[in-house]
PDB file of C-alpha atoms in Angstrom:
ATOM      1  CA  MET A  30      58.396   2.862  40.626  1.00 40.00           C
ATOM      2  CA  THR A  31      56.941  -0.137  40.289  1.00 47.00           C
ATOM      3  CA  GLY A  32      57.964  -2.660  36.590  1.00 58.00           C
ATOM      4  CA  GLY A  33      58.807  -6.435  36.152  1.00 89.00           C
ATOM      5  CA  ILE A  34      61.521  -7.697  33.905  1.00 95.00           C
ATOM      6  CA  GLU A  35      61.307 -10.298  31.050  1.00 96.00           C
ATOM      7  CA  ILE A  36      64.333 -11.689  29.731  1.00 97.00           C
ATOM      8  CA  HIS A  37      63.841 -14.372  26.901  1.00 97.00           C
ATOM      9  CA  HIS A  38      66.541 -16.367  25.275  1.00 97.00           C
ATOM     10  CA  LEU A  39      69.277 -14.086  26.408  1.00 97.00           C
ATOM     11  CA  CYS A  40      72.947 -14.986  24.810  1.00 97.00           C
ATOM     12  CA  LYS A  41      75.862 -13.282  24.937  1.00 97.00           C
ATOM     13  CA  ALA A  42      79.520 -14.862  24.248  1.00 96.00           C
ATOM     14  CA  TYR A  43      83.209 -13.659  24.297  1.00 95.00           C
ATOM     15  CA  ALA A  44      85.582 -15.033  21.778  1.00 93.00           C
ATOM     16  CA  GLY A  45      83.109 -17.756  21.089  1.00 90.00           C
ATOM     17  CA  ALA A  46      82.595 -19.126  24.209  1.00 94.00           C
ATOM     18  CA  PRO A  47      79.280 -18.200  25.942  1.00 95.00           C
ATOM     19  CA  ALA A  48      78.844 -15.904  28.897  1.00 96.00           C
ATOM     20  CA  VAL A  49      75.151 -16.189  29.410  1.00 97.00           C
ATOM     21  CA  ASP A  50      73.643 -18.754  27.528  1.00 96.00           C
ATOM     22  CA  GLY A  51      69.992 -18.932  26.327  1.00 95.00           C
ATOM     23  CA  VAL A  52      68.544 -17.381  29.645  1.00 97.00           C
ATOM     24  CA  SER A  53      65.126 -16.806  30.369  1.00 96.00           C
ATOM     25  CA  LEU A  54      63.594 -15.295  33.652  1.00 94.00           C
ATOM     26  CA  GLN A  55      60.434 -13.587  34.501  1.00 95.00           C
ATOM     27  CA  ILE A  56      60.743 -11.039  37.482  1.00 96.00           C
ATOM     28  CA  ALA A  57      57.782  -9.792  39.370  1.00 95.00           C
ATOM     29  CA  PRO A  58      57.196  -6.003  40.149  1.00 94.00           C
ATOM     30  CA  GLN A  59      58.962  -5.562  43.409  1.00 92.00           C
ATOM     31  CA  GLU A  60      60.385  -8.606  43.721  1.00 95.00           C
ATOM     32  CA  LEU A  61      63.698  -9.087  45.129  1.00 95.00           C
ATOM     33  CA  PHE A  62      65.554 -11.416  42.807  1.00 97.00           C
ATOM     34  CA  VAL A  63      69.032 -13.613  43.785  1.00 97.00           C
ATOM     35  CA  ILE A  64      71.397 -15.146  41.328  1.00 97.00           C
ATOM     36  CA  VAL A  65      73.992 -17.004  43.003  1.00 96.00           C
ATOM     37  CA  GLY A  66      76.831 -19.159  41.603  1.00 94.00           C
ATOM     38  CA  GLU A  67      80.712 -19.287  41.523  1.00 92.00           C
ATOM     39  CA  SER A  68      82.871 -16.848  40.015  1.00 89.00           C
ATOM     40  CA  GLY A  69      82.803 -16.751  36.234  1.00 91.00           C
ATOM     41  CA  CYS A  70      79.718 -18.069  35.722  1.00 94.00           C
ATOM     42  CA  GLY A  71      78.072 -15.523  33.625  1.00 95.00           C
ATOM     43  CA  LYS A  72      75.917 -13.643  36.276  1.00 95.00           C
ATOM     44  CA  SER A  73      77.477 -10.236  35.967  1.00 93.00           C
ATOM     45  CA  THR A  74      77.237 -10.452  32.344  1.00 95.00           C
ATOM     46  CA  LEU A  75      73.354 -10.576  32.876  1.00 96.00           C
ATOM     47  CA  LEU A  76      73.611  -8.007  35.022  1.00 94.00           C
ATOM     48  CA  ARG A  77      75.252  -5.762  32.475  1.00 94.00           C
ATOM     49  CA  LEU A  78      73.462  -6.830  29.737  1.00 96.00           C
ATOM     50  CA  ILE A  79      69.904  -6.094  31.711  1.00 96.00           C
ATOM     51  CA  ALA A  80      71.664  -2.324  32.221  1.00 93.00           C
ATOM     52  CA  GLY A  81      72.391  -2.012  29.106  1.00 94.00           C
ATOM     53  CA  LEU A  82      76.433  -1.892  29.289  1.00 93.00           C
ATOM     54  CA  GLU A  83      76.519  -5.017  26.983  1.00 95.00           C
ATOM     55  CA  VAL A  84      74.870  -5.507  23.855  1.00 95.00           C
ATOM     56  CA  PRO A  85      73.245  -9.233  23.522  1.00 96.00           C
ATOM     57  CA  ASP A  86      74.013 -11.896  20.860  1.00 96.00           C
ATOM     58  CA  ARG A  87      70.586 -12.908  20.704  1.00 96.00           C
ATOM     59  CA  GLY A  88      67.156 -12.645  22.938  1.00 97.00           C
ATOM     60  CA  THR A  89      64.972  -9.839  24.583  1.00 97.00           C
ATOM     61  CA  ILE A  90      64.875  -7.516  27.668  1.00 97.00           C
ATOM     62  CA  ARG A  91      61.738  -5.950  28.959  1.00 96.00           C
ATOM     63  CA  LEU A  92      61.644  -2.994  31.711  1.00 94.00           C
ATOM     64  CA  HIS A  93      58.376  -1.950  32.963  1.00 88.00           C
ATOM     65  CA  GLY A  94      56.977  -3.643  30.054  1.00 89.00           C
ATOM     66  CA  GLU A  95      58.833  -1.795  27.372  1.00 93.00           C
ATOM     67  CA  MET A  96      61.291  -3.957  25.173  1.00 95.00           C
ATOM     68  CA  VAL A  97      64.649  -2.370  25.725  1.00 96.00           C
ATOM     69  CA  ALA A  98      66.991  -4.785  23.892  1.00 96.00           C
ATOM     70  CA  GLY A  99      66.825  -7.109  21.531  1.00 92.00           C
ATOM     71  CA  ASP A 100      63.924  -7.296  17.845  1.00 88.00           C
ATOM     72  CA  GLY A 101      66.450  -3.991  16.641  1.00 91.00           C
ATOM     73  CA  VAL A 102      66.039  -2.349  19.675  1.00 94.00           C
ATOM     74  CA  MET A 103      68.989  -0.982  22.072  1.00 96.00           C
ATOM     75  CA  VAL A 104      68.312   1.604  24.715  1.00 95.00           C
ATOM     76  CA  SER A 105      71.321   3.479  26.757  1.00 93.00           C
ATOM     77  CA  PRO A 106      72.026   2.387  29.995  1.00 90.00           C
ATOM     78  CA  GLU A 107      70.453   6.203  31.082  1.00 84.00           C
ATOM     79  CA  GLY A 108      66.825   5.224  28.938  1.00 88.00           C
ATOM     80  CA  ARG A 109      66.303   2.370  31.071  1.00 89.00           C
ATOM     81  CA  GLY A 110      65.635   3.190  34.487  1.00 85.00           C
ATOM     82  CA  THR A 111      67.579   1.285  36.430  1.00 88.00           C
ATOM     83  CA  GLY A 112      70.268   2.227  39.114  1.00 84.00           C
ATOM     84  CA  PHE A 113      73.503   0.165  39.469  1.00 84.00           C
ATOM     85  CA  VAL A 114      75.150  -0.415  42.868  1.00 82.00           C
ATOM     86  CA  PHE A 115      78.674  -1.830  42.387  1.00 77.00           C
ATOM     87  CA  GLN A 116      80.777  -3.677  44.418  1.00 71.00           C
ATOM     88  CA  SER A 117      83.014  -0.897  44.826  1.00 71.00           C
ATOM     89  CA  TYR A 118      80.331   1.619  45.198  1.00 70.00           C
ATOM     90  CA  ALA A 119      81.178   4.472  42.433  1.00 77.00           C
ATOM     91  CA  LEU A 120      81.033   7.241  44.664  1.00 85.00           C
ATOM     92  CA  TRP A 121      82.103  10.818  43.826  1.00 87.00           C
ATOM     93  CA  PRO A 122      85.955  10.871  46.409  1.00 90.00           C
ATOM     94  CA  HIS A 123      85.083  15.275  46.297  1.00 92.00           C
ATOM     95  CA  MET A 124      81.930  15.143  46.660  1.00 92.00           C
ATOM     96  CA  SER A 125      80.059  15.027  49.966  1.00 93.00           C
ATOM     97  CA  VAL A 126      77.153  12.471  50.693  1.00 93.00           C
ATOM     98  CA  ARG A 127      74.512  15.374  50.144  1.00 93.00           C
ATOM     99  CA  ASP A 128      76.216  16.086  46.239  1.00 93.00           C
ATOM    100  CA  ASN A 129      76.863  12.256  45.605  1.00 92.00           C
ATOM    101  CA  VAL A 130      73.144  11.483  46.313  1.00 92.00           C
ATOM    102  CA  ALA A 131      72.039  14.476  44.395  1.00 92.00           C
ATOM    103  CA  PHE A 132      74.162  13.894  41.503  1.00 89.00           C
ATOM    104  CA  PRO A 133      71.918  12.007  39.172  1.00 84.00           C
ATOM    105  CA  LEU A 134      69.012  14.754  39.840  1.00 86.00           C
ATOM    106  CA  GLU A 135      71.920  17.474  38.445  1.00 87.00           C
ATOM    107  CA  ALA A 136      72.256  15.163  35.356  1.00 83.00           C
ATOM    108  CA  THR A 137      68.826  15.288  34.488  1.00 81.00           C
ATOM    109  CA  GLY A 138      69.229  19.418  34.164  1.00 86.00           C
ATOM    110  CA  MET A 139      67.674  19.776  37.585  1.00 89.00           C
ATOM    111  CA  PRO A 140      68.871  23.087  39.524  1.00 92.00           C
ATOM    112  CA  ARG A 141      71.644  22.229  42.150  1.00 92.00           C
ATOM    113  CA  ARG A 142      70.328  24.062  45.197  1.00 91.00           C
ATOM    114  CA  ALA A 143      66.911  21.658  44.201  1.00 93.00           C
ATOM    115  CA  ALA A 144      68.787  18.510  43.748  1.00 91.00           C
ATOM    116  CA  ALA A 145      70.353  19.185  47.050  1.00 91.00           C
ATOM    117  CA  ALA A 146      66.779  19.777  48.504  1.00 92.00           C
ATOM    118  CA  ALA A 147      65.278  16.593  46.730  1.00 90.00           C
ATOM    119  CA  ALA A 148      67.888  14.214  48.254  1.00 90.00           C
ATOM    120  CA  GLU A 149      67.158  14.891  51.525  1.00 91.00           C
ATOM    121  CA  PRO A 150      64.471  12.644  51.569  1.00 87.00           C
ATOM    122  CA  HIS A 151      66.211   9.607  50.146  1.00 85.00           C
ATOM    123  CA  LEU A 152      68.825  10.442  53.186  1.00 88.00           C
ATOM    124  CA  ASP A 153      66.693   9.915  55.505  1.00 86.00           C
ATOM    125  CA  THR A 154      65.390   6.603  53.799  1.00 78.00           C
ATOM    126  CA  VAL A 155      68.948   5.513  54.593  1.00 79.00           C
ATOM    127  CA  SER A 156      69.518   7.391  57.816  1.00 82.00           C
ATOM    128  CA  LEU A 157      72.095   9.245  56.714  1.00 88.00           C
ATOM    129  CA  ARG A 158      70.880  13.015  56.912  1.00 90.00           C
ATOM    130  CA  HIS A 159      73.136  13.686  60.226  1.00 92.00           C
ATOM    131  CA  LEU A 160      76.350  12.518  57.518  1.00 93.00           C
ATOM    132  CA  ALA A 161      75.201  14.640  54.662  1.00 93.00           C
ATOM    133  CA  GLU A 162      77.866  16.953  54.471  1.00 94.00           C
ATOM    134  CA  ARG A 163      81.204  14.399  55.489  1.00 94.00           C
ATOM    135  CA  LYS A 164      83.164  13.126  52.105  1.00 93.00           C
ATOM    136  CA  PRO A 165      82.988   8.758  51.164  1.00 91.00           C
ATOM    137  CA  ASP A 166      86.683   9.050  52.616  1.00 91.00           C
ATOM    138  CA  ALA A 167      85.213   9.730  56.041  1.00 93.00           C
ATOM    139  CA  LEU A 168      82.347   7.257  56.085  1.00 90.00           C
ATOM    140  CA  SER A 169      82.548   3.528  57.051  1.00 84.00           C
ATOM    141  CA  GLY A 170      81.593   0.682  54.528  1.00 80.00           C
ATOM    142  CA  GLY A 171      78.380   0.238  55.282  1.00 79.00           C
ATOM    143  CA  GLN A 172      77.762   4.364  55.130  1.00 85.00           C
ATOM    144  CA  ARG A 173      79.278   4.206  51.693  1.00 86.00           C
ATOM    145  CA  GLN A 174      76.946   1.445  50.371  1.00 80.00           C
ATOM    146  CA  ARG A 175      74.196   3.289  51.776  1.00 83.00           C
ATOM    147  CA  VAL A 176      75.257   6.433  49.942  1.00 88.00           C
ATOM    148  CA  ALA A 177      74.734   4.131  47.238  1.00 84.00           C
ATOM    149  CA  LEU A 178      71.725   3.010  47.441  1.00 80.00           C
ATOM    150  CA  ALA A 179      70.279   6.315  48.181  1.00 83.00           C
ATOM    151  CA  ARG A 180      71.888   7.922  44.988  1.00 85.00           C
ATOM    152  CA  CYS A 181      69.748   4.997  43.400  1.00 79.00           C
ATOM    153  CA  LEU A 182      66.602   6.034  44.756  1.00 77.00           C
ATOM    154  CA  ALA A 183      67.358   9.838  43.807  1.00 81.00           C
ATOM    155  CA  GLY A 184      67.784   8.343  40.081  1.00 78.00           C
ATOM    156  CA  GLY A 185      64.435   7.170  40.159  1.00 75.00           C
ATOM    157  CA  ALA A 186      65.592   4.033  39.184  1.00 80.00           C
ATOM    158  CA  GLY A 187      62.410   1.653  38.943  1.00 84.00           C
ATOM    159  CA  THR A 188      64.803  -1.131  38.776  1.00 90.00           C
ATOM    160  CA  ILE A 189      67.437  -1.838  41.330  1.00 90.00           C
ATOM    161  CA  LEU A 190      70.842  -4.105  39.673  1.00 92.00           C
ATOM    162  CA  MET A 191      73.167  -4.939  42.815  1.00 90.00           C
ATOM    163  CA  ASP A 192      76.607  -6.357  41.685  1.00 89.00           C
ATOM    164  CA  GLU A 193      77.913  -8.311  44.837  1.00 87.00           C
ATOM    165  CA  PRO A 194      77.266  -4.945  47.167  1.00 82.00           C
ATOM    166  CA  LEU A 195      78.521  -6.603  50.206  1.00 81.00           C
ATOM    167  CA  ALA A 196      81.478  -8.484  49.408  1.00 78.00           C
ATOM    168  CA  ASN A 197      84.244  -6.218  50.292  1.00 72.00           C
ATOM    169  CA  LEU A 198      82.611  -5.881  53.401  1.00 72.00           C
ATOM    170  CA  ASP A 199      83.766  -7.310  57.300  1.00 74.00           C
ATOM    171  CA  PRO A 200      81.613 -10.216  58.596  1.00 74.00           C
ATOM    172  CA  HIS A 201      79.810  -8.517  61.140  1.00 72.00           C
ATOM    173  CA  LEU A 202      78.994  -5.679  58.819  1.00 72.00           C
ATOM    174  CA  ARG A 203      77.491  -7.893  56.014  1.00 77.00           C
ATOM    175  CA  ALA A 204      74.710  -9.042  58.184  1.00 77.00           C
ATOM    176  CA  THR A 205      74.097  -5.704  59.334  1.00 76.00           C
ATOM    177  CA  MET A 206      73.760  -4.480  55.625  1.00 77.00           C
ATOM    178  CA  GLU A 207      71.281  -7.931  54.838  1.00 83.00           C
ATOM    179  CA  ARG A 208      68.642  -6.317  56.749  1.00 83.00           C
ATOM    180  CA  GLU A 209      69.538  -2.641  55.583  1.00 79.00           C
ATOM    181  CA  LEU A 210      69.173  -4.050  52.473  1.00 82.00           C
ATOM    182  CA  LEU A 211      65.746  -5.692  52.566  1.00 86.00           C
ATOM    183  CA  ALA A 212      64.419  -2.737  54.628  1.00 82.00           C
ATOM    184  CA  PHE A 213      65.817  -0.564  51.453  1.00 79.00           C
ATOM    185  CA  HIS A 214      64.447  -2.513  48.799  1.00 85.00           C
ATOM    186  CA  ARG A 215      60.982  -2.735  50.339  1.00 85.00           C
ATOM    187  CA  SER A 216      60.641   1.028  50.815  1.00 80.00           C
ATOM    188  CA  SER A 217      61.774   1.937  47.047  1.00 79.00           C
ATOM    189  CA  GLY A 218      59.157  -0.086  45.432  1.00 83.00           C
ATOM    190  CA  ALA A 219      61.811  -0.824  42.862  1.00 87.00           C
ATOM    191  CA  THR A 220      62.442  -4.294  41.141  1.00 92.00           C
ATOM    192  CA  THR A 221      65.870  -5.758  42.484  1.00 92.00           C
ATOM    193  CA  ILE A 222      68.274  -8.217  40.722  1.00 95.00           C
ATOM    194  CA  TYR A 223      70.963  -8.654  43.131  1.00 94.00           C
ATOM    195  CA  ILE A 224      73.945 -11.150  42.191  1.00 94.00           C
ATOM    196  CA  THR A 225      76.319 -12.485  44.789  1.00 92.00           C
ATOM    197  CA  HIS A 226      78.820 -16.344  45.340  1.00 90.00           C
ATOM    198  CA  ASP A 227      77.478 -15.979  48.636  1.00 89.00           C
ATOM    199  CA  GLN A 228      74.782 -18.996  49.321  1.00 89.00           C
ATOM    200  CA  ARG A 229      74.073 -17.836  52.514  1.00 89.00           C
ATOM    201  CA  GLU A 230      73.436 -13.889  51.933  1.00 90.00           C
ATOM    202  CA  ALA A 231      71.445 -15.375  48.763  1.00 93.00           C
ATOM    203  CA  MET A 232      69.256 -17.451  50.932  1.00 92.00           C
ATOM    204  CA  ALA A 233      68.830 -14.370  53.603  1.00 91.00           C
ATOM    205  CA  LEU A 234      67.938 -12.028  50.900  1.00 93.00           C
ATOM    206  CA  ALA A 235      65.604 -13.539  48.222  1.00 95.00           C
ATOM    207  CA  ASP A 236      61.943 -13.507  47.161  1.00 96.00           C
ATOM    208  CA  ARG A 237      63.156 -16.302  44.716  1.00 97.00           C
ATOM    209  CA  MET A 238      66.756 -17.420  43.651  1.00 97.00           C
ATOM    210  CA  ALA A 239      68.228 -19.063  40.570  1.00 97.00           C
ATOM    211  CA  VAL A 240      71.128 -21.025  40.658  1.00 97.00           C
ATOM    212  CA  MET A 241      73.641 -20.348  37.739  1.00 96.00           C
ATOM    213  CA  ARG A 242      76.608 -22.494  36.067  1.00 96.00           C
ATOM    214  CA  ASN A 243      78.246 -21.580  32.815  1.00 95.00           C
ATOM    215  CA  GLY A 244      76.137 -19.332  31.362  1.00 96.00           C
ATOM    216  CA  SER A 245      72.715 -20.890  32.405  1.00 97.00           C
ATOM    217  CA  PHE A 246      70.088 -21.498  35.461  1.00 97.00           C
ATOM    218  CA  LEU A 247      70.184 -24.882  36.637  1.00 96.00           C
ATOM    219  CA  GLN A 248      66.831 -24.047  38.851  1.00 97.00           C
ATOM    220  CA  VAL A 249      64.824 -20.811  39.972  1.00 97.00           C
ATOM    221  CA  GLY A 250      62.720 -21.296  43.064  1.00 96.00           C
ATOM    222  CA  THR A 251      62.249 -19.925  46.484  1.00 96.00           C
ATOM    223  CA  PRO A 252      65.126 -20.032  48.996  1.00 95.00           C
ATOM    224  CA  GLN A 253      63.558 -22.978  50.531  1.00 94.00           C
ATOM    225  CA  GLU A 254      62.482 -24.847  47.205  1.00 94.00           C
ATOM    226  CA  VAL A 255      66.056 -24.831  46.236  1.00 94.00           C
ATOM    227  CA  TYR A 256      66.933 -25.773  49.207  1.00 93.00           C
ATOM    228  CA  ASP A 257      64.702 -28.611  50.313  1.00 89.00           C
ATOM    229  CA  ARG A 258      64.042 -29.984  46.510  1.00 90.00           C
ATOM    230  CA  PRO A 259      67.264 -29.463  44.522  1.00 92.00           C
ATOM    231  CA  GLN A 260      66.413 -30.220  41.075  1.00 90.00           C
ATOM    232  CA  SER A 261      70.135 -32.009  40.218  1.00 91.00           C
ATOM    233  CA  ARG A 262      73.500 -32.818  41.657  1.00 91.00           C
ATOM    234  CA  GLU A 263      74.811 -29.431  41.150  1.00 93.00           C
ATOM    235  CA  VAL A 264      72.551 -27.384  42.867  1.00 94.00           C
ATOM    236  CA  ALA A 265      72.172 -30.234  45.701  1.00 92.00           C
ATOM    237  CA  GLU A 266      76.020 -29.878  46.590  1.00 90.00           C
ATOM    238  CA  PHE A 267      76.387 -26.201  45.862  1.00 92.00           C
ATOM    239  CA  ILE A 268      73.555 -24.933  48.075  1.00 91.00           C
ATOM    240  CA  GLY A 269      73.684 -25.861  51.816  1.00 87.00           C
ATOM    241  CA  GLN A 270      76.301 -28.680  53.417  1.00 84.00           C
ATOM    242  CA  GLY A 271      75.352 -32.511  52.236  1.00 83.00           C
ATOM    243  CA  THR A 272      76.401 -35.296  50.583  1.00 85.00           C
ATOM    244  CA  VAL A 273      75.077 -36.763  47.390  1.00 90.00           C
ATOM    245  CA  VAL A 274      74.943 -40.680  47.672  1.00 89.00           C
ATOM    246  CA  PRO A 275      72.842 -43.233  44.972  1.00 91.00           C
ATOM    247  CA  VAL A 276      70.434 -45.042  46.859  1.00 92.00           C
ATOM    248  CA  GLN A 277      67.445 -47.163  45.854  1.00 91.00           C
ATOM    249  CA  TYR A 278      64.004 -45.577  45.794  1.00 92.00           C
ATOM    250  CA  ALA A 279      60.365 -46.315  46.404  1.00 91.00           C
ATOM    251  CA  ASP A 280      57.441 -44.951  47.967  1.00 88.00           C
ATOM    252  CA  HIS A 281      59.147 -42.266  49.757  1.00 88.00           C
ATOM    253  CA  THR A 282      61.826 -44.561  50.993  1.00 91.00           C
ATOM    254  CA  ALA A 283      65.505 -44.918  50.149  1.00 91.00           C
ATOM    255  CA  GLN A 284      67.875 -47.290  51.162  1.00 91.00           C
ATOM    256  CA  LEU A 285      71.146 -46.672  51.148  1.00 89.00           C
ATOM    257  CA  ASP A 286      73.657 -49.872  51.717  1.00 85.00           C
ATOM    258  CA  GLY A 287      70.576 -51.817  53.650  1.00 83.00           C
ATOM    259  CA  VAL A 288      69.173 -48.739  56.093  1.00 87.00           C
ATOM    260  CA  SER A 289      65.763 -47.685  54.916  1.00 88.00           C
ATOM    261  CA  PHE A 290      64.892 -44.245  55.404  1.00 86.00           C
ATOM    262  CA  PRO A 291      62.445 -41.829  54.831  1.00 88.00           C
ATOM    263  CA  VAL A 292      62.894 -39.062  51.916  1.00 87.00           C
ATOM    264  CA  GLU A 293      61.098 -36.372  50.425  1.00 86.00           C
ATOM    265  CA  ALA A 294      61.349 -37.198  46.776  1.00 84.00           C
ATOM    266  CA  MET A 295      60.494 -34.976  43.363  1.00 82.00           C
ATOM    267  CA  ALA A 296      57.043 -35.594  41.438  1.00 80.00           C
ATOM    268  CA  GLY A 297      57.037 -38.079  39.388  1.00 81.00           C
ATOM    269  CA  GLN A 298      60.107 -40.045  40.925  1.00 86.00           C
ATOM    270  CA  ALA A 299      60.194 -43.227  39.655  1.00 89.00           C
ATOM    271  CA  PRO A 300      61.607 -46.661  41.817  1.00 90.00           C
ATOM    272  CA  GLY A 301      64.423 -47.708  41.150  1.00 90.00           C
ATOM    273  CA  ALA A 302      68.501 -46.191  41.534  1.00 91.00           C
ATOM    274  CA  ALA A 303      68.317 -42.119  42.603  1.00 91.00           C
ATOM    275  CA  MET A 304      70.594 -40.097  44.378  1.00 90.00           C
ATOM    276  CA  ALA A 305      69.674 -38.834  48.025  1.00 90.00           C
ATOM    277  CA  ILE A 306      70.682 -35.608  48.886  1.00 89.00           C
ATOM    278  CA  LEU A 307      72.279 -35.965  52.948  1.00 87.00           C
ATOM    279  CA  ARG A 308      71.613 -32.711  55.177  1.00 87.00           C
ATOM    280  CA  PRO A 309      73.546 -32.611  58.032  1.00 82.00           C
ATOM    281  CA  GLU A 310      70.380 -31.327  60.203  1.00 83.00           C
ATOM    282  CA  ALA A 311      68.788 -34.095  59.164  1.00 82.00           C
ATOM    283  CA  ILE A 312      70.816 -37.326  60.618  1.00 82.00           C
ATOM    284  CA  GLU A 313      70.699 -38.773  63.701  1.00 83.00           C
ATOM    285  CA  ILE A 314      73.081 -39.872  66.012  1.00 81.00           C
ATOM    286  CA  LEU A 315      72.558 -43.153  66.948  1.00 82.00           C
ATOM    287  CA  ALA A 316      73.922 -44.929  70.379  1.00 81.00           C
ATOM    288  CA  GLU A 317      76.872 -46.517  70.055  1.00 77.00           C
ATOM    289  CA  GLY A 318      76.269 -50.301  69.141  1.00 73.00           C
ATOM    290  CA  ASP A 319      72.584 -49.544  67.742  1.00 75.00           C
ATOM    291  CA  THR A 320      72.631 -51.355  64.442  1.00 69.00           C
ATOM    292  CA  LYS A 321      69.701 -50.024  62.824  1.00 76.00           C
ATOM    293  CA  GLY A 322      71.526 -46.594  61.351  1.00 80.00           C
ATOM    294  CA  LEU A 323      75.476 -46.665  58.971  1.00 82.00           C
ATOM    295  CA  ALA A 324      78.763 -46.190  60.416  1.00 79.00           C
ATOM    296  CA  GLY A 325      80.622 -43.073  59.487  1.00 77.00           C
ATOM    297  CA  THR A 326      83.761 -41.564  60.482  1.00 80.00           C
ATOM    298  CA  VAL A 327      84.245 -38.116  61.887  1.00 79.00           C
ATOM    299  CA  ARG A 328      87.507 -37.069  60.244  1.00 83.00           C
ATOM    300  CA  GLU A 329      87.635 -33.158  60.887  1.00 85.00           C
ATOM    301  CA  THR A 330      85.991 -30.944  63.237  1.00 85.00           C
ATOM    302  CA  PHE A 331      85.906 -27.243  63.504  1.00 83.00           C
ATOM    303  CA  TYR A 332      84.569 -25.091  65.888  1.00 83.00           C
ATOM    304  CA  ARG A 333      81.735 -22.150  64.755  1.00 75.00           C
ATOM    305  CA  GLY A 334      81.007 -20.705  68.057  1.00 79.00           C
ATOM    306  CA  GLY A 335      77.453 -21.890  69.638  1.00 72.00           C
ATOM    307  CA  GLY A 336      78.390 -25.817  67.787  1.00 71.00           C
ATOM    308  CA  TRP A 337      80.474 -27.542  65.870  1.00 74.00           C
ATOM    309  CA  GLU A 338      81.288 -28.592  62.211  1.00 72.00           C
ATOM    310  CA  ARG A 339      81.832 -31.934  60.838  1.00 70.00           C
ATOM    311  CA  SER A 340      83.399 -33.359  58.141  1.00 69.00           C
ATOM    312  CA  SER A 341      82.763 -37.018  57.731  1.00 66.00           C
ATOM    313  CA  SER A 342      82.240 -40.365  55.838  1.00 63.00           C
ATOM    314  CA  LEU A 343      80.031 -43.082  55.456  1.00 60.00           C
ATOM    315  CA  ARG A 344      81.816 -46.467  55.779  1.00 53.00           C
ATOM    316  CA  ALA A 345      80.407 -48.876  53.645  1.00 43.00           C
ATOM    317  CA  ASP A 346      80.029 -51.745  56.692  1.00 42.00           C
ATOM    318  CA  GLN A 347      76.839 -51.318  58.217  1.00 40.00           C
ATOM    319  CA  SER A 348      77.236 -50.567  62.154  1.00 35.00           C
TER     320      SER A 348
END
């Protein structure tokens, strides 16, 4: 069950307003690719286009090397070999866990008893065989999520599409499910696209990620590349915490209000006026009276358990 995803110049508009605006992307077989962005940026529409639930206005989509949308082709959702995990899980409430997982197999014409037997190894993959007879309303949120994942496996999905699958879970359960999702992805052998508005979740899960805004990708790269080397102010301000400030740059050194400090610059960065992102972990608090740094004011503090989060601002005068 392997296969990559190729998207070229994909567009979709509603009432003349672009929801997906010229997106191009290549995802390697068995890669876990995460798309992160604010609500309304177009990430759910992009997922629905890949699934075949929406028809693109322009562009092409290839799954497993086969054209599924574009150039006069529009393959139905059931013909694309994709599994869709919704935020709501979309389980049949009257069916047991086993029957929910077996449903895609029965839909292909497999006899009910054979489908139930074939569902067993997928229940093992998500550690739910002992709950096979329960109905969804007798399960926790995390267990219902695992049923939805097992159903994707049973359907033989080579591509798995996840639409904010952890959004409805409690914070402590989300951390647990992140680990389970990674284990599921690795055991499935599928290519996975995962969308979320939670940047922390995106960076924890992704092999590579894209930051999306207004229907387009601002940047694509590994989580570390996107965090350490944002290619625009929008990405720098969206990913992680920090402050973007104007500086004068030359030879891996930036000057801010007369103070020089080392920086990592983008390849080809020209000397002169530039913008720098100041990350909290890169800032050193100097002793009172030290004249080597900048003065600032801590305006608010929040205790996060094990550490404090501070909201502060730099002053124009040098300390």
